[in-house]
Each structure stands twice: as structure tokens, then as C-alpha cells.
Amino acid sequence: MSTLAFDFSKPVDFVAIGRLCIDLNANEINRPMEDTVTFTKYVGGSPANICIGMSRLGMSTGFIGKVSNDQMGRFITRYLQQNSIDTRNVVTDHSGAVTGLAFTEIKSPTDCSILMYRDNAADLLLTPGEVQEERIAEAKLLLISGTALAKSPSREAVFQALQYARRHGVVVAFDLDYRPYTWSSDEETAVYYNLAAEYCHIVIGTREEFDMMERFESNPDKSDRVTASKWFDYRAEIVVIKHGKEGSIAYTKDGSSHRARSFKAQVIKTFGAGDSYAAGLLYGLMKGWPIERSMTYGSAAAAIVVSSHSCSDAMPTARQIDEFIESSQADE
Amino acid sequence: MSTLAFDFSKPVDFVAIGRLCIDLNANEINRPMEDTVTFTKYVGGSPANICIGMSRLGMSTGFIGKVSNDQMGRFITRYLQQNSIDTRNVVTDHSGAVTGLAFTEIKSPTDCSILMYRDNAADLLLTPGEVQEERIAEAKLLLISGTALAKSPSREAVFQALQYARRHGVVVAFDLDYRPYTWSSDEETAVYYNLAAEYCHIVIGTREEFDMMERFESNPDKSDRVTASKWFDYRAEIVVIKHGKEGSIAYTKDGSSHRARSFKAQVIKTFGAGDSYAAGLLYGLMKGWPIERSMTYGSAAAAIVVSSHSCSDAMPTARQIDEFIESSQADE
Amino acid sequence: MSTLAFDFSKPVDFVAIGRLCIDLNANEINRPMEDTVTFTKYVGGSPANICIGMSRLGMSTGFIGKVSNDQMGRFITRYLQQNSIDTRNVVTDHSGAVTGLAFTEIKSPTDCSILMYRDNAADLLLTPGEVQEERIAEAKLLLISGTALAKSPSREAVFQALQYARRHGVVVAFDLDYRPYTWSSDEETAVYYNLAAEYCHIVIGTREEFDMMERFESNPDKSDRVTASKWFDYRAEIVVIKHGKEGSIAYTKDGSSHRARSFKAQVIKTFGAGDSYAAGLLYGLMKGWPIERSMTYGSAAAAIVVSSHSCSDAMPTARQIDEFIESSQADE
Amino acid sequence: MSTLAFDFSKPVDFVAIGRLCIDLNANEINRPMEDTVTFTKYVGGSPANICIGMSRLGMSTGFIGKVSNDQMGRFITRYLQQNSIDTRNVVTDHSGAVTGLAFTEIKSPTDCSILMYRDNAADLLLTPGEVQEERIAEAKLLLISGTALAKSPSREAVFQALQYARRHGVVVAFDLDYRPYTWSSDEETAVYYNLAAEYCHIVIGTREEFDMMERFESNPDKSDRVTASKWFDYRAEIVVIKHGKEGSIAYTKDGSSHRARSFKAQVIKTFGAGDSYAAGLLYGLMKGWPIERSMTYGSAAAAIVVSSHSCSDAMPTARQIDEFIESSQADE
């Protein structure tokens, strides 16, 4: 059991800040995008997916972000509302920004790529003054996502959100979600990821993402334990390092490490695996479950999403996950 | 009959320079875009549409432009080639630019709008040095389009193309195609539109587009004749001013004006009407037809396109236009 | 005698458009700038210098430009007024731009360099709408300078000024004044220099500047005659090509070429030679003098300026030039 | 006596990071800049001035910064070296940046202003990777200055320097030095000032600068004590709040506050007062003097500098300060 100090007197379970975008998923799959003709529109963006996932799992949720003042922005806000997510802090841009897009290409279940449109994206224009302190103060858990750190003023909005979280005793989870295309330089990336991680109680990322953060440090063996222990000197209680097919490992401040079973899935595409995993994991941690059980729940959620065409729209309910786990055979 | 001095010894009929983009047309029509779920992908951009139109009409054609180094760019180049358009001067960007997008929304046949993605668009990165003098020298007619003037270096590429056209005796048509969103200011727009129009033999635009160009001039009554006569002091032979539903009027250097019949169509959307009109008109002029007949041909092409779901893909062949004219009842 | 069609019914002799800046001339000369300690402030910028020169020669003059809203901008405007230059069209910037600076370094009379500050310079922010048509309409001669073409919106302001000059029958002189540091690319430079030169009756530049303009053309021998004859196909009557120490050569539309004597000077620095030459030459042409005599007058003005510490402040009067010529021994 | 934990085993006393620029001080004073004609060149920039001050006081010092690749940059580096400052971490820019300039205007001893040139300034281009960890590791005290936080990548270089300081047990002083002109927004300013201050042991600023930092907080009475106590929750040991003519007040973590005498001076201009004060204060703190004595030393240094024409060049030696204090009559 983790030592995360959720304040259960707070009325809202979960609030996420950051990217809201549109996925345009190729309908004709198992071919290059040059040969696809039609696309289906979904809400996307890592923190949006996780928030939708948490809401599907029955948590009371809210989102802090910015959308374009057009049909895409209105579609996003409406979809969040349809998923019972509080959108009072979803601000509408008035500078002519657009919604970020992600066209997905599924050449095969294991060969997936994304064509991103991130220029002049509304979500990166959220300002610190637009972050409502009350939205954070009332939440048990705040999720931040690395992409929101990529540019000003969204970057400052996240740091301001972190100040509010500290001021009001809100647990913070950091999904590294590093996307190189929006950053100016690797050095800049490392500096801000490290600054933000100092504030966080739960840090989740891939080995490669942690390597990027250790640019100015010494961890020659890329040791997970060295990586994790650095953050326990700050506020971290749990550090999860993902190793793709080899599974994830969670370190806790007490020095122990944890692994969980993974599931066999009928993989259509790999997109959304990380977001659904995060939702399942955070859900378990908020329920007070042991870390292994929380990780297993995340893995099951991921297995469900990768066997579906969409990400956000495929986020499972607790009943779906329970049934999936029951009927599944774990890989060893 | 016009006095356009086409050099029929040149081996290529038609070359266009400028925007190449992707249209994403809502499949579910007669509703706001918030309620559409799937989109179909087509090649778009006014000069691309006109070039495809000319090629469908049997002309030998080429394109001068720039595409992104990704699936969208490759799709565009392949589609042009499939339509028998010479793509030797379609350059691939290597700076990380994207393909411009146009999401179409068809609320009703008369209430259509476009959501544009034009930030960091590859087509605006064509440089003057990338324009192949030989491509222009070998063509009878060069088409330029106003959107390519919106930003450097594409703007300079167009001016360089105009120099080559003058150097090699190529007739130039200017489709004004004014799109406010890519321009910095109305004044800048007016300056470059006027500079470019000085080089052109055929100028085609709406009344509103010509108004924009007359920002620093005196034409208080917005007189079409005053507008047209200015350009006859430069190189223009034909000036076509479009008045939407009231039809178009063409002025020629000899002082005469010309109108043509229009056609009743089963309108699905209005997009593509101008481009198909331009293709039909230019085709007629190159055939040496009287202006009225050329205008009628353009109107018929437009009527065919607006009754279809796409723009580029619906560009008609000469046989389709001929059959349409035969079977149609003209509106009076 | 030239065939320049000055309209002598116009009330103003000369109007210049373009750069207004500050020269900060090292007081301690014949050493590197690292060793200089104090600087003296002068008004600078090629068209400003020429305009001051014309005013000193007794011409009625005006300036079209933009200055910063600070002490530097006010100093410039006041200095122009003290030199009897009409400043009604010297606009004050309100965007926070600064005045361009030129720190001069005089290591030896023949080894001079300039350290430029051109970022966010107010003069490049002049807009086409700020150019007063009346200022141009009332002038016999308009001078444009290449540096003003380097960036938008100043670039468009110059093209709009050229439109007004054509509309009102104003003779136009183009001092190429190419400064690489403010331009984005050589190709862009060539395109706009050529576009602007098409409008001009007098074109003055160095061989290197004309080479830059011929980037997209064929003049393999860098022939002055080939260079000059191109512009006679447009509006040019006189093309002056400067060859540094070997002197200048002027071509006229009738096919003749002209050279003038040069003068021995006590050279302190080379700055300002071109501007004073232009002022003397244009003065002579406006007086109706033969080209040779005009060129000689320019050379004498240049000899006076290079033997002084400043540029603008050293611009000579007609009496000074006359006395200098009388007392001088010409070099052969 | 303060509780600052200087590590006296470290070989270097003091290292500063940030702005290096040029002051151009009007030689003709007591008049508006429009009426000044000559300027004298000095090295400037708040951290540069403080570093020069520390070196004059006999401390071993170094600087971490970036200079332009031109005469101005070379002048700065040479001047630092002449003042016995280690310049191994003064990097030369190769992107074409310039040195920031500050033209001073002294209308009267109490009416002074500065005209800044900060566009494309080399000092703001220092990258995190260019900061030498060794330079910080070997120093007892690191000084950071707010202006270096104004833009990327200099902003990230400062945060990286703060990481190194923490890693190696270096005391950090933060001179707020807020200059609005280089910042994008007040909100951004507040966010980064607060982030940086969390790392610092000594924070020095004016009441107005602390107000700016409290934008997202509650301190309705602008209480100095509230301001100071916030930082004692992080790493601060001393917070100095300056109230102009009313003098400064220093708070220490133990809850006490401290004031010092000020000195009567023959004021020529007010520039440089804060920098010399900081140098004197930090010198005293490093000597282990009581806070009051350190503040008095700072005040005496300031009184010496404001009665001189320059800032950097007037920074006093310890003997000058001692003699000044002896001979002075304190104001009450």
C-alpha cells in the first residue's frame, strides 16, 4: 500500500491539466496513410484520455485546458461534458488558434505512427491566470502531462497549477508524455521536466523519457533504481518506469519495487495503451489498493484499449476491466 | 475572340503555381461539423483544382509547388501524377512543414464553411530558386493564385515565376483567390495583389476581391468598368469580375463586356465552383473560342462540381461538360 | 543632357523614403573599436544623408519615414527640421521599436567597418497606409533606398510610394544601398530589388549590388552595358555603376556611357562617400546639367565628406563644392 | 550573524550568471538625451556590476555569460579579465546576436532614465549546456539576476545553474533586478521569479519587485514580513526588501529584522546604487559580519557609486569604502 496522502475530504477526485486535441483515426487500417481515404474524429491528448478514463471508472473529474473557438473546440468541450467531466476551467481561445490534430496511421498492429499538427495549437495557449485555483484546491489528485510544458504560456500555467496543488495539499501525478516535436531543444526539455517533477508524488514514464531527463546527470547504467531514488529526495512516493513489452516496474519510497502481470490482447494498434494504463493505475492508487493490484488494473485497461479502434472512446468502465481480468489468461 | 497571344509552339498547355493542400470533407452533410464524425480526404487548393480540371479537359499540364515530407505530401504528388500532371517541379519540403488542411462543413447547400489549417504549411515555403525556369518557358499559359502571395518565400517564388513568364512570352492568368487568414494586413495584401496583377493577361476575381485591391485607389462606385480598365493599362486583355448569383462579367481591352448563361444545378455545396469555372473558362480561351462560349463552358463545369461531394475529384472531362450543356436548361 | 522628365510645376524638389538611424562615430580613430571609449551621435541612414545633402544644396526637401518614440527618434526629427526638411511624413512608432544604430570603427582611412543594430528598428515599420500620397505627388524627384525593402511593412510602403510616383508623374531614383544583414535570403533580395527597379528612372549602385540583382539572369561577364541595358527596357533613363577606386560609369538610354573626374581627398574614413556622391549627382541632374558635370559634382561632394568625421553633418553646400572644385587638382 | 552555510573549502568566492551589456553614458549631463552629443562606453548589466564590485573588494570571482562575437563582446570580456574575473565560462555567441545597450539620460540627479537595446541580445542566448558545472561547484556563492530569466534559453541556463548549486552545496543569492521590457507577460514573470526564488538563500529586491512576485498570492497589506516569511519555508535565510529613500530592511529566518544607516552622497545619478549595495552587502555576509554591518557596507558602496559618472568602473575597493564610512556623517 502506498503512502500517498490523498485528502479524502476534498469533493473532486481527479483533475487533469494540459493537452486537448483531436485524433483522426484512419478507418482503413493495415496500410500506409497514403492509401487511407476516410478518417474518424475522436477527442484525444494524453491527459484528456486519462481524464476520460478516470471518469468512465466512476471518479468525479474535471479538466483544465484551452480549446479553439471553432467546431473542433466545441466538439471537444461537448464530448468532455458527455463524459461527466467538469469543463468550467476549459477556456476558449480568442486569438485564432486551432485544435491540435493527430492523424493515426496503422500499417500493422505493431507498426503505428502519428502525423501531428501542433502549430498554433490552442491547448498550448493556456495562461497561468486562467488556471482556477479553486479547481485544484477541491481535487484529491492533479495530473500533469509533459506536453503542456513544451511552450509558453502553457508551461507557466502548469507551474502555477503545481503551486496551487502544493498550497492546497493536492497529490500530483506526472505523466511524462514526451513528444519531441513541440520542444525547442533537448536541454530545455530536460530542465523543465526536472523542475516539474520536483513537485510530484507519482511520476510515470518510459525508460527513454527518464533518460532524456537525466541529460545533465550521471546514471551511466540507466539504472531504474538510481532514477527513482532521485525523486524520493523531493516529494515522490511512487516512480513507475515503463519498459514496453518487458512490462513496467514501480519503485516506492520505502525502497521496494513492484511488478504486475500483463495481459494478452488482440492488438489493433498501440495508441492509447499508456493513457489507459495510467487511468487504471491511478484509479487503484486512489482506491487504496496495493501497487501490484493497481498496476494490474492499468494493464487490463490498456489491453482493452489496444484492441479497439479509438483511444478516448474505448476507455473502459470498472465493470469492463473486472470482466476482462476474470476472463483473461495472464502472460508470464 | 480574345487577343491573347498564346505561343502554340510551346509543348505544354498549362502550368500552375501555388497552393497544394488536403480537403477533408465531412461525409455526414447538412449538419454542423460538431456533429460530423467521418471525413474523406481529397487533394485541394485552388490552383491544384484548376490544374486537375485542365488535365481532365485534356490539356497537357504541370504544377510548381511544395509538399510536406509525409504521408499527406506523398498522397498529393501521387494524385497529381495519376491525373497526368507533370510533378517534376513539385518540391518536397525538408524543414518539418505540414500540408495545409481544409475541413469542410456543409450545414446546407447554401451554408458552407471551411475550417483551415494553414500554420507552417509547406506550400508557402516554395522559394524563388526552386521555380524551374524551364517549366514556365515551355508552357503556353501560367496560372498564379493569390494565396501563394500571402507569405515569404512563396510570395517571391510567384514574382520570380512572373519574371520567367515575361521573359519567355508565356500568357499569365491570375485567379485572385483571396483568403484573409494567411495575410498580415489588408494593406500588404493590396500592395502585392496589385504588383502581381501588373504582369497578368487574364485576371479573374470577385467584386469583393477587386475592392480589396483598390484600397489605395479611387473607385467610389465600385464600378466594374473602372476596375477592369485600370489593368488594360498594363498587360491585361481580359478581366473577369464575379458577382456570385448574379453571374460574372468579362471585360476585354477593346472596351466590350461579356456575360454568359448560367446553369441550374443540384447544389450539394458551393466549394469548388470558382475553380471549375476558371478551368472551363481558360480551356475555352486556349481553344480560341469566343469569350461568351468560354464563360458558358466554365459555368457548366461549375454546375457539375457543386452537385458533387468533392472539388478536385469531381472536375469534369470535356465530354461530361458537353453532355451537361446539351441536357441542361439555362436559367434566364 | 539627360532626358529625365522632371515636372517643374511641382512645388517640392526632392522627397526620400526609408531608413532614418543614428550613427555613433568613434571619437578616437585609427584603432579598433575595443579601444575606443567615446562616441559622437549623428543622424544617419543612406536616404537621410542624401536628403540632408540635397537640402544643404538648396533644394526644397521632405522625408517619408518612421522613428522610435524615444529620445533617439526625437533627435532625428529635430535634426531634419533644423536642416529645413519637411517632416510631416516622419511618423512616430508606437510599438516599442528602437532607432537603428551604426557604430563606426575607423582602424585606418582605408579600413573602416560598421557595427549595426537593426533588430526591431522603427524605420522598417513604416506601413503603406502611412505613406502620404500628397507628399509624393508634390515632389519632382522621389529617392528610394534598398534597405527599406528588406522587411515588411517598410517593403510594402516603398512599393506603394512607387505606385504614387507613377500615378503622379514623379521621377524616381533608386540608390541600391544593399546591406545583407537585414535580409532573409539572397533570392528574396534579388526578387524585390528587380521588382522595384522596374519603376525607376535613375538606378545607382555598385557592380557588386548589380551582380546580386542578376542572380536569376545571365550576365556571365558581369558586363556593365548588359546590366544597364536591361533597365532601359523598363523606365530607366540613367544607370550608374560604381567601381570603387576605378570610378563610376553612367549609361544612358541613348546608348552612350559617361565617366567623370575624381578628386584627391584627405581621407579620414570612407563612410558617406556614396551618399554625398548621390546628392551631388541628383542635384546636377535636377539642374539640367550634363551627366559628366553632375557626376563631377557628386565626386567633389564625396571628397569633402570623406575628409570629415561625420556623414550627415558634413554634407556640403553648393558653395563648398564649387570652392572645392576650383581649388582641386583632378586625378587622371 | 547570519546562518548562511558558505563552504569555505571551495576555492572561488563568488560567481555570477546573467546579463553582460554595455552602458553608453551621456557625457553632457543634466539635460535630456536629445541634447547630448557624446557618450562614454562602460561594461554594464546588474550581475556584471556586482561581480566587478566583488572583485574590487578582493574576492576571487568568475562570470557565466554570453557575449556577442564583435567589438562590443570582446571589449566586455577584456574588461572582466582586467578586473581579475575568471571568464572561462563567458561564451561567445555565433548566431549574429548583439550586445545589449543601455543609453543613460541624466536630466537631474533625481531624474535619470535608461534607453535600452535588448533585441537579439547575446546574453539571453546562454544555454543550459553552456553552463560549466565545475564553475559553480567550485564557488562559495552564486549570484543570479532576474533579467536572465526573461527569455529562453538563458532562463533554462539559470535553472540549470541553480540545480548545480544545490547539487554542490553552493549558497545562492538572487538579485531580483526586474526589467519589464524583456518579459512577455506579468504572469510569466511571476511564475519564474517564484520558481527561482525557491532555490535561493538570499533574496534582494525592491518592494515593487516583491509585489510583482505575489501576483498569484494574498498579501493585501504588502507586508514585508509576510513577503519574507514565505521564502523561509523554502531555503531562504535572508530576505532584503528595499524601500528606496526610506532605506532597506532585512529579515532573517529567526524572525528578526534589521536596518542600517544610510549615507549622504553628492548624487550625480541613481544608476548603479542597487548593484554596489548588493556587492557591499554580500561581501559583508561572506566575511561573516553581522547583517547590520553588511548592510552599512552596501550603503557606503552605493553612496560612492552614485556620486560618480559610471557604474561598473566606479565600484569601490574595500579601502575606499572604509575611508568613506570613516569620513561620513550618517543621515538619520
PDB file of C-alpha atoms in Angstrom, chain A residues 127-130 133 152-153 155-157 159-160 163-164 166-167 187-188 190-192 194-195 198-199 216-218 230 234-235, chain D residues 127-130 133 152-153 155-157 159-160 163-164 166-167 187-188 190-192 194-195 198-199 216-218 230 234-235:
ATOM      1  CA  THR A 127      -2.114  31.098 -19.280  1.00  0.00           C
ATOM      2  CA  PRO A 128      -1.287  30.901 -15.560  1.00  0.00           C
ATOM      3  CA  GLY A 129      -4.013  33.458 -14.858  1.00  0.00           C
ATOM      4  CA  GLU A 130      -6.602  31.208 -16.499  1.00  0.00           C
ATOM      5  CA  GLU A 133      -7.099  27.860  -8.072  1.00  0.00           C
ATOM      6  CA  SER A 152       4.813  29.273 -23.053  1.00  0.00           C
ATOM      7  CA  PRO A 153       2.314  30.197 -21.702  1.00  0.00           C
ATOM      8  CA  ARG A 155       4.310  25.845 -19.465  1.00  0.00           C
ATOM      9  CA  GLU A 156       3.791  28.560 -16.872  1.00  0.00           C
ATOM     10  CA  ALA A 157       0.163  27.521 -16.411  1.00  0.00           C
ATOM     11  CA  PHE A 159       3.899  25.506 -12.913  1.00  0.00           C
ATOM     12  CA  GLN A 160       1.187  27.716 -11.459  1.00  0.00           C
ATOM     13  CA  GLN A 163       1.999  25.874  -6.860  1.00  0.00           C
ATOM     14  CA  TYR A 164      -1.737  25.662  -6.209  1.00  0.00           C
ATOM     15  CA  ARG A 166       1.224  22.370  -3.070  1.00  0.00           C
ATOM     16  CA  ARG A 167      -0.625  25.226  -1.407  1.00  0.00           C
ATOM     17  CA  GLU A 187      18.278  20.787 -22.961  1.00  0.00           C
ATOM     18  CA  GLU A 188      15.191  22.924 -22.464  1.00  0.00           C
ATOM     19  CA  ALA A 190      15.344  18.287 -19.511  1.00  0.00           C
ATOM     20  CA  VAL A 191      15.350  21.466 -17.440  1.00  0.00           C
ATOM     21  CA  TYR A 192      11.572  21.833 -17.256  1.00  0.00           C
ATOM     22  CA  ASN A 194      13.114  18.097 -13.822  1.00  0.00           C
ATOM     23  CA  LEU A 195      11.718  21.304 -12.376  1.00  0.00           C
ATOM     24  CA  GLU A 198      10.266  18.039  -8.051  1.00  0.00           C
ATOM     25  CA  TYR A 199       6.657  18.847  -7.184  1.00  0.00           C
ATOM     26  CA  PHE A 216      22.689  16.761 -17.016  1.00  0.00           C
ATOM     27  CA  GLU A 217      23.178  13.940 -14.544  1.00  0.00           C
ATOM     28  CA  SER A 218      25.150  10.797 -14.071  1.00  0.00           C
ATOM     29  CA  LYS A 230      16.497  10.786  -7.101  1.00  0.00           C
ATOM     30  CA  TYR A 234      11.868  15.534  -3.402  1.00  0.00           C
ATOM     31  CA  ARG A 235       8.178  14.713  -2.981  1.00  0.00           C
TER      32      ARG A 235
ATOM     33  CA  THR D 127      22.126  27.691 -22.994  1.00  0.00           C
ATOM     34  CA  PRO D 128      21.930  25.228 -20.092  1.00  0.00           C
ATOM     35  CA  GLY D 129      24.549  23.083 -21.789  1.00  0.00           C
ATOM     36  CA  GLU D 130      26.987  26.001 -21.848  1.00  0.00           C
ATOM     37  CA  GLU D 133      29.079  22.671 -13.651  1.00  0.00           C
ATOM     38  CA  SER D 152      14.814  31.137 -23.281  1.00  0.00           C
ATOM     39  CA  PRO D 153      17.443  29.720 -23.368  1.00  0.00           C
ATOM     40  CA  ARG D 155      16.116  31.190 -18.471  1.00  0.00           C
ATOM     41  CA  GLU D 156      16.862  27.486 -18.580  1.00  0.00           C
ATOM     42  CA  ALA D 157      20.597  28.157 -18.135  1.00  0.00           C
ATOM     43  CA  PHE D 159      17.606  26.976 -13.661  1.00  0.00           C
ATOM     44  CA  GLN D 160      20.377  24.557 -14.588  1.00  0.00           C
ATOM     45  CA  GLN D 163      20.451  22.692  -9.927  1.00  0.00           C
ATOM     46  CA  TYR D 164      24.239  22.634  -9.928  1.00  0.00           C
ATOM     47  CA  ARG D 166      22.057  22.687  -4.970  1.00  0.00           C
ATOM     48  CA  ARG D 167      23.958  19.597  -6.043  1.00  0.00           C
ATOM     49  CA  GLU D 187       2.120  36.328 -15.205  1.00  0.00           C
ATOM     50  CA  GLU D 188       5.107  34.643 -16.798  1.00  0.00           C
ATOM     51  CA  ALA D 190       5.740  35.991 -11.504  1.00  0.00           C
ATOM     52  CA  VAL D 191       5.862  32.257 -12.212  1.00  0.00           C
ATOM     53  CA  TYR D 192       9.585  32.119 -12.957  1.00  0.00           C
ATOM     54  CA  ASN D 194       8.873  32.377  -7.714  1.00  0.00           C
ATOM     55  CA  LEU D 195      10.273  29.138  -9.114  1.00  0.00           C
ATOM     56  CA  GLU D 198      12.622  28.640  -4.039  1.00  0.00           C
ATOM     57  CA  TYR D 199      16.265  27.705  -4.578  1.00  0.00           C
ATOM     58  CA  PHE D 216      -0.999  34.884  -7.506  1.00  0.00           C
ATOM     59  CA  GLU D 217      -0.897  35.208  -3.719  1.00  0.00           C
ATOM     60  CA  SER D 218      -2.548  37.042  -0.901  1.00  0.00           C
ATOM     61  CA  LYS D 230       7.105  32.858   2.613  1.00  0.00           C
ATOM     62  CA  TYR D 234      11.962  27.172   1.236  1.00  0.00           C
ATOM     63  CA  ARG D 235      15.716  27.733   1.501  1.00  0.00           C
TER      64      ARG D 235
END
